[in-house]
Short mmCIF file of C-alpha atoms in Angstrom, two decimals:
data_model
loop_
_atom_site.label_atom_id
_atom_site.label_comp_id
_atom_site.label_asym_id
_atom_site.label_seq_id
_atom_site.Cartn_x
_atom_site.Cartn_y
_atom_site.Cartn_z
CA MET V 1 12.10 -2.98 -0.73
CA LEU V 2 12.43 -0.15 1.74
CA LYS V 3 14.74 1.81 -0.58
CA PHE V 4 12.01 2.07 -3.26
CA LEU V 5 9.46 3.22 -0.69
CA MET V 6 11.84 5.85 0.73
CA TYR V 7 12.51 7.04 -2.83
CA LEU V 8 8.74 7.57 -3.26
CA LEU V 9 8.40 9.23 0.15
CA PHE V 10 11.09 11.79 -0.67
CA MET V 11 9.36 12.61 -3.97
CA ILE V 12 6.29 13.97 -2.13
CA PRO V 13 7.93 17.29 -1.06
CA PHE V 14 8.71 18.01 -4.75
CA CYS V 15 4.98 18.08 -5.56
CA GLY V 16 4.39 21.76 -4.74
CA LEU V 17 7.87 23.19 -5.23
CA SER V 18 8.02 24.72 -8.70
CA LEU V 19 6.48 24.83 -12.13
CA LEU V 20 8.71 21.94 -13.15
CA SER V 21 7.51 19.64 -10.36
CA TRP V 22 5.08 17.78 -12.70
CA TYR V 23 7.81 16.80 -15.15
CA MET V 24 10.29 16.18 -12.33
CA VAL V 25 7.99 13.62 -10.69
CA GLN V 26 7.42 11.93 -14.08
CA ILE V 27 11.17 11.61 -14.69
CA MET V 28 11.72 10.26 -11.18
CA LEU V 29 8.99 7.65 -11.71
CA PHE V 30 10.70 6.61 -14.96
CA LEU V 31 13.89 6.15 -12.95
CA LEU V 32 11.98 4.07 -10.40
CA VAL V 33 10.72 1.78 -13.21
CA PHE V 34 14.31 1.23 -14.39
CA MET V 35 15.51 0.61 -10.83
CA LEU V 36 12.80 -2.02 -10.39
CA MET V 37 13.67 -3.61 -13.73
CA PHE V 38 17.30 -3.97 -12.70
CA ASN V 39 16.16 -5.51 -9.38
CA ILE V 40 14.09 -8.22 -11.07
CA VAL V 41 13.09 -11.05 -8.72
CA LEU V 42 13.33 -14.49 -10.31
CA ASN V 43 13.34 -16.45 -7.06
CA LEU V 44 10.23 -18.19 -5.81
CA ASN V 45 11.06 -17.18 -2.24
CA MET V 46 10.82 -13.70 -0.73
CA GLU V 47 13.65 -11.31 -1.59
CA ASN V 48 14.59 -7.76 -0.51
CA ILE V 49 13.33 -8.58 2.99
CA GLY V 50 13.33 -5.88 5.67
CA MET V 51 10.90 -4.21 8.10
CA GLY V 52 8.20 -6.80 7.46
CA LEU V 53 8.34 -6.19 3.69
CA GLY V 54 9.54 -8.51 0.96
CA ILE V 55 8.77 -9.29 -2.67
CA ASP V 56 8.54 -12.50 -4.65
CA LEU V 57 7.91 -12.88 -8.37
CA MET V 58 4.12 -12.53 -8.01
CA SER V 59 4.22 -9.24 -6.11
CA TYR V 60 7.13 -7.98 -8.26
CA GLY V 61 5.01 -8.01 -11.43
CA LEU V 62 2.14 -6.14 -9.78
CA ILE V 63 4.47 -3.54 -8.18
CA LEU V 64 6.04 -2.86 -11.58
CA LEU V 65 2.55 -2.55 -13.11
CA SER V 66 1.53 -0.07 -10.34
CA VAL V 67 4.54 2.19 -10.93
CA TRP V 68 4.08 2.03 -14.72
CA ILE V 69 0.36 2.89 -14.57
CA SER V 70 1.04 5.75 -12.09
CA LEU V 71 3.57 7.20 -14.51
CA LEU V 72 1.08 6.95 -17.38
CA MET V 73 -1.61 8.56 -15.19
CA LEU V 74 0.50 11.71 -14.96
CA MET V 75 1.07 11.69 -18.73
CA ALA V 76 -2.69 11.37 -19.34
CA SER V 77 -3.68 14.09 -16.83
CA ILE V 78 -1.79 16.93 -18.49
CA GLY V 79 -5.06 18.94 -18.48
CA ILE V 80 -4.78 19.29 -14.68
CA LYS V 81 -1.32 20.81 -15.16
CA LYS V 82 -2.45 23.03 -18.04
CA PHE V 83 -5.34 24.58 -16.12
CA SER V 84 -3.46 24.61 -12.76
CA PHE V 85 -6.25 22.64 -11.10
CA ASN V 86 -4.58 21.84 -7.73
CA GLU V 87 -1.80 20.00 -9.53
CA GLY V 88 0.47 19.84 -6.46
CA PHE V 89 -2.21 18.09 -4.42
CA PHE V 90 -2.99 15.79 -7.36
CA LEU V 91 0.67 14.72 -7.64
CA CYS V 92 0.77 14.15 -3.91
CA MET V 93 -2.33 11.90 -4.07
CA VAL V 94 -0.91 9.83 -6.95
CA LEU V 95 2.36 9.28 -5.07
CA ILE V 96 0.60 8.37 -1.80
CA LEU V 97 -1.67 5.92 -3.66
CA LEU V 98 1.37 4.36 -5.35
CA MET V 99 3.11 4.05 -1.99
CA PHE V 100 0.08 2.33 -0.43
CA LEU V 101 -0.09 -0.08 -3.39
CA MET V 102 3.60 -0.93 -3.09
CA PHE V 103 3.10 -1.55 0.63
CA THR V 104 0.10 -3.80 -0.09
CA PHE V 105 1.95 -5.95 -2.61
CA SER V 106 5.10 -6.27 -0.48
CA MET V 107 3.60 -6.91 2.97
CA MET V 108 4.61 -10.26 4.46
CA SER V 109 1.96 -10.31 7.20
CA MET V 110 -1.77 -10.68 6.72
CA ILE V 111 -2.74 -7.77 8.98
CA GLY V 112 -0.31 -5.40 7.21
CA PHE V 113 -1.78 -6.49 3.89
CA TYR V 114 -5.30 -5.81 5.19
CA VAL V 115 -4.41 -2.31 6.47
CA PHE V 116 -2.85 -1.13 3.20
CA PHE V 117 -5.49 -2.93 1.11
CA GLU V 118 -8.04 -0.66 2.81
CA ALA V 119 -5.80 2.44 2.89
CA SER V 120 -5.52 2.48 -0.92
CA LEU V 121 -9.24 3.32 -0.97
CA ILE V 122 -8.73 6.82 0.52
CA PRO V 123 -6.51 8.41 -2.21
CA THR V 124 -8.75 6.78 -4.87
CA LEU V 125 -11.81 8.35 -3.25
CA ILE V 126 -10.10 11.78 -3.17
CA LEU V 127 -9.14 11.43 -6.86
CA ILE V 128 -12.74 10.63 -7.84
CA MET V 129 -14.35 13.33 -5.67
CA GLY V 130 -11.73 16.02 -6.30
CA TRP V 131 -11.11 15.75 -10.04
CA GLY V 132 -14.24 13.95 -11.31
CA TYR V 133 -16.37 15.55 -14.04
CA GLN V 134 -19.97 15.53 -12.81
CA PRO V 135 -21.86 16.13 -9.53
CA GLU V 136 -22.75 12.40 -9.41
CA ARG V 137 -19.13 11.68 -8.44
CA ILE V 138 -20.07 12.10 -4.76
CA GLN V 139 -22.60 9.27 -5.01
CA ALA V 140 -20.10 7.13 -6.96
CA GLY V 141 -17.48 7.72 -4.25
CA ILE V 142 -19.91 6.73 -1.48
CA TYR V 143 -20.87 3.59 -3.44
CA LEU V 144 -17.21 2.64 -3.77
CA LEU V 145 -16.53 3.30 -0.09
CA PHE V 146 -19.46 1.39 1.36
CA TYR V 147 -19.33 -1.61 -0.97
CA THR V 148 -15.65 -2.13 -0.16
CA LEU V 149 -15.83 -1.41 3.58
CA LEU V 150 -18.92 -3.55 4.14
CA ALA V 151 -17.17 -6.62 2.73
CA SER V 152 -13.88 -5.86 4.49
CA LEU V 153 -15.08 -5.96 8.08
CA PRO V 154 -15.70 -9.76 8.09
CA MET V 155 -12.20 -10.16 6.65
CA LEU V 156 -10.68 -8.27 9.60
CA ILE V 157 -12.56 -10.54 12.02
CA GLY V 158 -11.32 -13.61 10.09
CA VAL V 159 -7.71 -12.38 10.19
CA LEU V 160 -7.91 -11.76 13.96
CA LYS V 161 -9.41 -15.26 14.43
CA ILE V 162 -6.39 -16.75 12.61
CA LEU V 163 -4.09 -14.74 14.91
CA LYS V 164 -5.91 -16.07 17.98
CA ASP V 165 -5.79 -19.70 16.78
CA GLU V 166 -2.34 -19.85 15.19
CA GLY V 167 -0.40 -17.10 16.99
CA THR V 168 1.04 -15.68 13.74
CA LEU V 169 -0.10 -13.76 10.66
CA GLU V 170 3.11 -14.08 8.61
CA PHE V 171 2.37 -15.62 5.18
CA CYS V 172 5.70 -17.48 5.15
CA LEU V 173 4.96 -19.19 8.52
CA MET V 174 1.57 -20.51 7.40
CA GLY V 175 2.89 -23.29 5.16
CA GLY V 176 0.87 -26.21 6.53
CA LEU V 177 -2.10 -24.22 7.80
CA GLU V 178 -5.51 -25.25 6.48
CA ILE V 179 -8.55 -23.07 7.23
CA LYS V 180 -11.80 -24.99 7.70
CA GLY V 181 -15.41 -23.88 7.94
CA PHE V 182 -17.64 -22.03 5.50
CA LEU V 183 -17.91 -18.87 7.63
CA MET V 184 -14.13 -18.39 7.80
CA TYR V 185 -13.88 -19.08 4.07
CA MET V 186 -16.54 -16.48 3.29
CA SER V 187 -15.13 -13.85 5.62
CA LEU V 188 -11.61 -14.16 4.13
CA ILE V 189 -12.58 -14.03 0.45
CA GLY V 190 -15.64 -11.71 0.56
CA ALA V 191 -13.62 -8.48 0.44
CA PHE V 192 -11.63 -9.73 -2.56
CA LEU V 193 -14.76 -10.77 -4.47
CA VAL V 194 -16.13 -7.22 -4.12
CA LYS V 195 -12.79 -5.69 -5.11
CA MET V 196 -12.39 -7.90 -8.21
CA PRO V 197 -15.45 -7.22 -8.73
CA MET V 198 -17.52 -10.36 -9.09
CA PHE V 199 -20.87 -10.20 -10.91
CA ILE V 200 -23.69 -9.25 -8.45
CA VAL V 201 -21.32 -7.12 -6.30
CA HIS V 202 -19.98 -5.18 -9.31
CA LEU V 203 -22.40 -2.24 -9.22
CA TRP V 204 -19.90 0.21 -7.68
CA LEU V 205 -17.40 -0.22 -10.54
CA PRO V 206 -19.21 1.29 -13.58
CA LYS V 207 -20.36 4.25 -11.45
CA ALA V 208 -16.86 4.89 -10.11
CA HIS V 209 -15.31 4.62 -13.58
CA VAL V 210 -17.76 6.92 -15.31
CA GLU V 211 -17.46 9.65 -12.67
CA ALA V 212 -13.68 9.36 -12.13
CA PRO V 213 -11.14 11.53 -13.99
CA VAL V 214 -8.97 9.69 -16.52
CA SER V 215 -6.26 9.11 -13.91
CA GLY V 216 -8.80 7.60 -11.49
CA SER V 217 -10.14 5.25 -14.18
CA MET V 218 -6.62 4.18 -15.16
CA ILE V 219 -5.52 3.28 -11.63
CA LEU V 220 -8.90 1.64 -10.88
CA ALA V 221 -8.80 -0.58 -13.96
CA GLY V 222 -5.03 -0.98 -14.02
CA VAL V 223 -4.17 -1.84 -10.43
CA LEU V 224 -6.98 -1.57 -7.85
CA LEU V 225 -9.03 -4.41 -9.38
CA LYS V 226 -5.88 -6.55 -9.22
CA LEU V 227 -5.74 -6.17 -5.41
CA GLY V 228 -8.64 -8.62 -5.20
CA GLY V 229 -6.90 -11.17 -7.43
CA TYR V 230 -3.62 -10.80 -5.55
CA GLY V 231 -5.39 -11.28 -2.21
CA LEU V 232 -7.11 -14.45 -3.46
CA LEU V 233 -3.81 -15.85 -4.77
CA ARG V 234 -2.26 -15.31 -1.33
CA MET V 235 -5.26 -16.57 0.68
CA PHE V 236 -6.07 -19.72 -1.29
CA LYS V 237 -2.81 -21.31 -0.19
CA LEU V 238 -4.51 -21.58 3.22
CA MET V 239 -7.94 -22.74 1.97
CA VAL V 240 -7.40 -25.46 -0.63
CA GLY V 241 -9.65 -28.06 1.06
CA VAL V 242 -12.61 -25.78 1.74
CA GLY V 243 -12.07 -24.09 -1.63
CA MET V 244 -12.50 -27.39 -3.47
CA LYS V 245 -15.91 -27.77 -1.81
CA PHE V 246 -17.37 -24.31 -2.47
CA ASN V 247 -15.49 -22.75 -5.39
CA PHE V 248 -17.93 -24.12 -7.99
CA LEU V 249 -20.40 -21.49 -6.78
CA TRP V 250 -18.15 -18.54 -7.70
CA ILE V 251 -17.06 -20.11 -10.99
CA SER V 252 -20.66 -20.48 -12.15
CA ILE V 253 -21.62 -16.94 -11.03
CA SER V 254 -18.54 -15.45 -12.74
CA LEU V 255 -18.95 -17.25 -16.06
CA ILE V 256 -22.70 -16.71 -16.43
CA GLY V 257 -22.33 -13.13 -15.10
CA GLY V 258 -19.49 -12.49 -17.56
CA CYS V 259 -21.78 -13.42 -20.46
CA LEU V 260 -24.61 -11.23 -19.12
CA ILE V 261 -22.28 -8.25 -18.59
CA SER V 262 -20.90 -8.72 -22.13
CA CYS V 263 -24.48 -8.38 -23.40
CA VAL V 264 -24.89 -5.22 -21.27
CA CYS V 265 -21.84 -3.77 -23.08
CA PHE V 266 -23.79 -3.76 -26.36
CA ARG V 267 -26.40 -1.45 -24.79
CA GLN V 268 -23.91 1.25 -23.72
CA VAL V 269 -23.67 4.61 -25.46
CA ASP V 270 -21.04 6.06 -23.10
CA MET V 271 -17.57 4.88 -24.16
CA LYS V 272 -16.21 4.89 -20.61
CA SER V 273 -19.18 2.90 -19.35
CA LEU V 274 -18.65 0.25 -22.06
CA ILE V 275 -14.95 -0.14 -21.15
CA ALA V 276 -15.86 -0.35 -17.43
CA TYR V 277 -18.40 -3.14 -18.04
CA SER V 278 -15.89 -4.99 -20.22
CA SER V 279 -13.52 -4.88 -17.19
CA VAL V 280 -16.16 -6.68 -15.10
CA SER V 281 -16.46 -9.35 -17.81
CA HIS V 282 -12.68 -9.89 -18.01
CA MET V 283 -12.26 -9.99 -14.24
CA GLY V 284 -15.04 -12.61 -14.12
CA MET V 285 -12.88 -14.80 -16.31
CA VAL V 286 -9.86 -14.15 -14.05
CA LEU V 287 -11.89 -15.03 -10.96
CA SER V 288 -13.22 -18.29 -12.39
CA GLY V 289 -9.70 -19.32 -13.51
CA LEU V 290 -8.41 -18.58 -10.02
CA MET V 291 -11.16 -20.60 -8.35
CA THR V 292 -10.26 -23.81 -10.24
CA LEU V 293 -7.13 -23.96 -8.03
CA ASN V 294 -5.08 -25.72 -10.70
CA GLY V 295 -1.70 -24.52 -12.01
CA TRP V 296 -2.93 -23.34 -15.41
CA GLY V 297 -5.78 -21.39 -13.80
CA LEU V 298 -3.68 -19.57 -11.21
CA MET V 299 -0.88 -18.67 -13.61
CA SER V 300 -3.16 -17.57 -16.44
CA ALA V 301 -5.31 -15.51 -14.06
CA TYR V 302 -2.16 -13.68 -12.96
CA MET V 303 -1.18 -13.10 -16.60
CA MET V 304 -4.67 -11.85 -17.41
CA MET V 305 -4.48 -9.37 -14.51
CA ILE V 306 -1.29 -7.83 -15.93
CA SER V 307 -2.55 -7.75 -19.53
CA HIS V 308 -5.99 -6.37 -18.61
CA GLY V 309 -4.34 -3.64 -16.51
CA LEU V 310 -2.43 -2.33 -19.52
CA CYS V 311 -5.17 -2.81 -22.11
CA SER V 312 -8.06 -1.35 -20.11
CA SER V 313 -5.97 1.61 -18.97
CA GLY V 314 -5.08 2.38 -22.61
CA LEU V 315 -8.73 2.28 -23.66
CA PHE V 316 -9.68 4.72 -20.88
CA CYS V 317 -6.94 7.05 -22.13
CA LEU V 318 -8.35 6.90 -25.66
CA SER V 319 -11.88 7.68 -24.49
CA ASN V 320 -10.48 10.65 -22.55
CA ILE V 321 -8.61 11.92 -25.63
CA CYS V 322 -11.94 11.99 -27.50
CA TYR V 323 -13.69 13.57 -24.49
CA GLU V 324 -11.14 16.41 -24.37
CA ARG V 325 -11.81 17.17 -28.04
CA THR V 326 -15.59 16.92 -28.27
CA GLY V 327 -16.63 17.52 -24.64
CA SER V 328 -18.66 14.30 -24.65
CA ARG V 329 -18.10 10.57 -24.21
CA SER V 330 -21.27 9.67 -26.09
CA MET V 331 -20.79 7.41 -29.10
CA TYR V 332 -23.39 9.40 -31.04
CA ILE V 333 -21.18 12.49 -30.86
CA ASN V 334 -17.80 10.76 -31.19
CA LYS V 335 -18.58 9.24 -34.57
CA GLY V 336 -16.39 9.38 -37.66
CA MET V 337 -13.16 9.97 -35.75
CA LEU V 338 -11.30 8.25 -38.59
CA THR V 339 -11.62 11.41 -40.69
CA LEU V 340 -10.67 13.79 -37.85
CA MET V 341 -7.91 11.85 -36.08
CA PRO V 342 -6.73 9.16 -38.50
CA SER V 343 -3.48 8.46 -36.62
CA MET V 344 -5.34 7.96 -33.35
CA SER V 345 -7.60 5.41 -35.07
CA LEU V 346 -4.59 3.10 -35.35
CA TRP V 347 -4.29 3.10 -31.55
CA TRP V 348 -8.03 2.51 -31.20
CA PHE V 349 -7.66 -0.49 -33.49
CA LEU V 350 -4.58 -1.90 -31.71
CA LEU V 351 -6.07 -1.62 -28.22
CA CYS V 352 -9.56 -2.82 -29.20
CA SER V 353 -7.98 -5.85 -30.88
CA SER V 354 -5.93 -6.53 -27.73
CA ASN V 355 -9.16 -6.23 -25.69
CA MET V 356 -10.69 -9.04 -27.74
CA ALA V 357 -7.52 -11.15 -27.22
CA ALA V 358 -6.08 -10.97 -30.72
CA PRO V 359 -2.47 -12.11 -31.24
CA PRO V 360 0.26 -11.16 -30.37
CA SER V 361 -1.15 -9.59 -27.17
CA LEU V 362 -0.68 -11.03 -23.70
CA ASN V 363 -4.50 -11.24 -23.40
CA LEU V 364 -4.54 -14.08 -25.96
CA MET V 365 -2.00 -16.16 -24.05
CA ALA V 366 -3.84 -15.57 -20.77
CA GLU V 367 -7.23 -16.49 -22.29
CA MET V 368 -5.83 -19.69 -23.81
CA GLY V 369 -4.53 -20.73 -20.39
CA LEU V 370 -7.85 -19.88 -18.71
CA PHE V 371 -9.76 -21.86 -21.36
CA MET V 372 -7.58 -24.93 -20.73
CA SER V 373 -7.92 -24.58 -16.98
CA LEU V 374 -11.70 -24.15 -16.91
CA ILE V 375 -12.53 -26.75 -19.58
CA SER V 376 -10.33 -29.34 -17.82
CA TRP V 377 -12.20 -28.50 -14.60
CA ASN V 378 -15.60 -29.03 -16.24
CA LEU V 379 -16.45 -29.50 -19.90
CA ILE V 380 -19.68 -27.44 -19.70
CA ASN V 381 -17.61 -24.31 -18.94
CA GLY V 382 -16.54 -24.40 -22.59
CA VAL V 383 -20.02 -23.20 -23.64
CA TRP V 384 -19.89 -20.11 -21.41
CA LEU V 385 -16.26 -19.37 -22.26
CA GLY V 386 -16.94 -19.61 -25.99
CA LEU V 387 -19.94 -17.30 -25.63
CA MET V 388 -17.96 -14.82 -23.51
CA SER V 389 -15.08 -14.81 -26.00
CA PHE V 390 -17.47 -14.25 -28.93
CA LEU V 391 -19.29 -11.40 -27.15
CA SER V 392 -15.95 -9.87 -26.13
CA ALA V 393 -14.94 -9.66 -29.80
CA GLY V 394 -18.40 -8.25 -30.54
CA TYR V 395 -18.36 -5.33 -28.11
CA SER V 396 -14.72 -4.49 -28.93
CA LEU V 397 -15.67 -4.25 -32.62
CA TYR V 398 -18.78 -2.27 -31.70
CA LEU V 399 -16.68 0.22 -29.73
CA TYR V 400 -14.13 0.58 -32.54
CA SER V 401 -16.46 0.74 -35.52
CA TYR V 402 -19.07 2.99 -33.88
CA SER V 403 -16.50 5.56 -32.74
CA GLN V 404 -14.29 5.55 -35.85
CA HIS V 405 -16.75 5.17 -38.72
CA GLY V 406 -19.97 6.92 -39.65
CA LYS V 407 -21.07 10.48 -40.35
CA LEU V 408 -19.44 13.29 -38.36
CA TYR V 409 -21.44 15.10 -35.72
CA SER V 410 -22.14 18.56 -37.15
CA GLY V 411 -21.47 20.29 -33.82
CA VAL V 412 -17.74 19.52 -33.96
CA TYR V 413 -16.37 22.64 -35.62
CA SER V 414 -12.79 23.11 -34.49
CA PHE V 415 -10.55 20.15 -33.90
CA SER V 416 -6.93 19.24 -33.33
CA GLY V 417 -5.21 15.95 -34.05
CA GLY V 418 -3.40 14.02 -31.36
CA MET V 419 -0.48 15.57 -29.52
CA LEU V 420 2.90 13.86 -29.36
CA SER V 421 2.48 13.14 -25.63
CA GLU V 422 -0.79 11.29 -26.38
CA TYR V 423 0.86 9.06 -28.96
CA MET V 424 3.67 8.36 -26.50
CA LEU V 425 1.07 7.46 -23.88
CA MET V 426 -0.56 4.94 -26.23
CA LEU V 427 2.82 3.50 -27.18
CA PHE V 428 3.72 2.98 -23.53
CA HIS V 429 0.50 1.03 -23.03
CA TRP V 430 0.77 -1.08 -26.15
CA ILE V 431 4.46 -2.05 -26.16
CA PRO V 432 4.53 -3.87 -22.78
CA LEU V 433 1.21 -5.53 -23.63
CA ASN V 434 2.67 -7.14 -26.75
CA ILE V 435 6.35 -7.49 -25.85
CA LEU V 436 5.65 -9.33 -22.57
CA VAL V 437 4.43 -12.31 -24.63
CA LEU V 438 8.09 -13.00 -25.46
CA PHE V 439 8.85 -13.26 -21.72
CA SER V 440 5.81 -15.32 -20.82
CA GLU V 441 7.85 -17.92 -18.88
CA TYR V 442 8.17 -15.42 -16.01
CA PHE V 443 4.39 -15.56 -15.55
CA TYR V 444 4.64 -19.31 -15.03
CA LEU V 445 7.63 -19.28 -12.66
CA TRP V 446 6.01 -17.84 -9.55
CA LEU V 447 3.75 -20.75 -8.64
#
């Protein structure tokens, strides 16, 4: 694992070297993706162990997703390169964020995981505050910071309590450990519920998404929301007994909240805001599947995290492509895009259909697994899941039809179709999302 991290570390000096540094870093990230693909982990135990780091199949998938999304972030942020807007510093921030994420997913001790889980917040905050679009980005950054830090302090206390009681924080040495007591349970999962984000503590997410640059939105939706899910998957191995007592609470909040948030999506006129709220709805489904603690739920939640990361990131890219053309993300102004950018409408259609879990996307397979898990847990969940699925199709269609059809806004005088790099960007989002269905057994191996 250390070799990949050293590879990333030695890329940082290239950030400010020459005019070609942007493309050089992109090519080196492509190479890193291929290196990771050739080092695929199919063992259920930890591999590539060294210096307190190691990866199993669960962390392998999320590390690969992190590198892939970081690469696509650079492809989407070509405007920063074009206008020479501190591009060296931007590259440096993306690489540092990627390094922190790789550390988080490969840490074998609980305290190391906590440190890098929190450290990933700093580069994200700098991305939002440094390259955001509006003055409100400062407030959005503060919201993000305080929501996350407030919930994380109890977790640190909980982790130190485990160290005091058990004498170790290594995940692999905690096989038979069972955490008891509601306070410990709450302190260990609270930070992850905010990071997911669960309905009620989700208010930081739409603000952060709307104010963030396209790269910030992509990494937020693609990977940072998955930190919460990954943390819960690791922690619930220690809290099965207490989880079976109290998890019904989070399942009910997530499912009812998911339906309410889906209704909120219909009221949005800002494209980015709509996609951000749809993320909250999807992560609610992931959270409730996770909380059932059965095999189908855990495996399908993991699959949904991967598929949502690719799909949501692609939709944020599309909204940014429209924003760069018209100077607005409002649906009233971005109407009738079918006549201006007909080729881009195909990508809108493909990604909106994946967002509503149409075949052959990975979202469909994940949703089917989550449906089975939650309905077998309690039959009444079927009502909320059916409603959430119906509303999900509704707001995806609303987003597609409102932005692609209708009468053109008269203020749009000059226009250019999509560039080749933009079509490549969409292709790189869509292909893994639909090809991974053929390799779905890997998503079921890790448990």
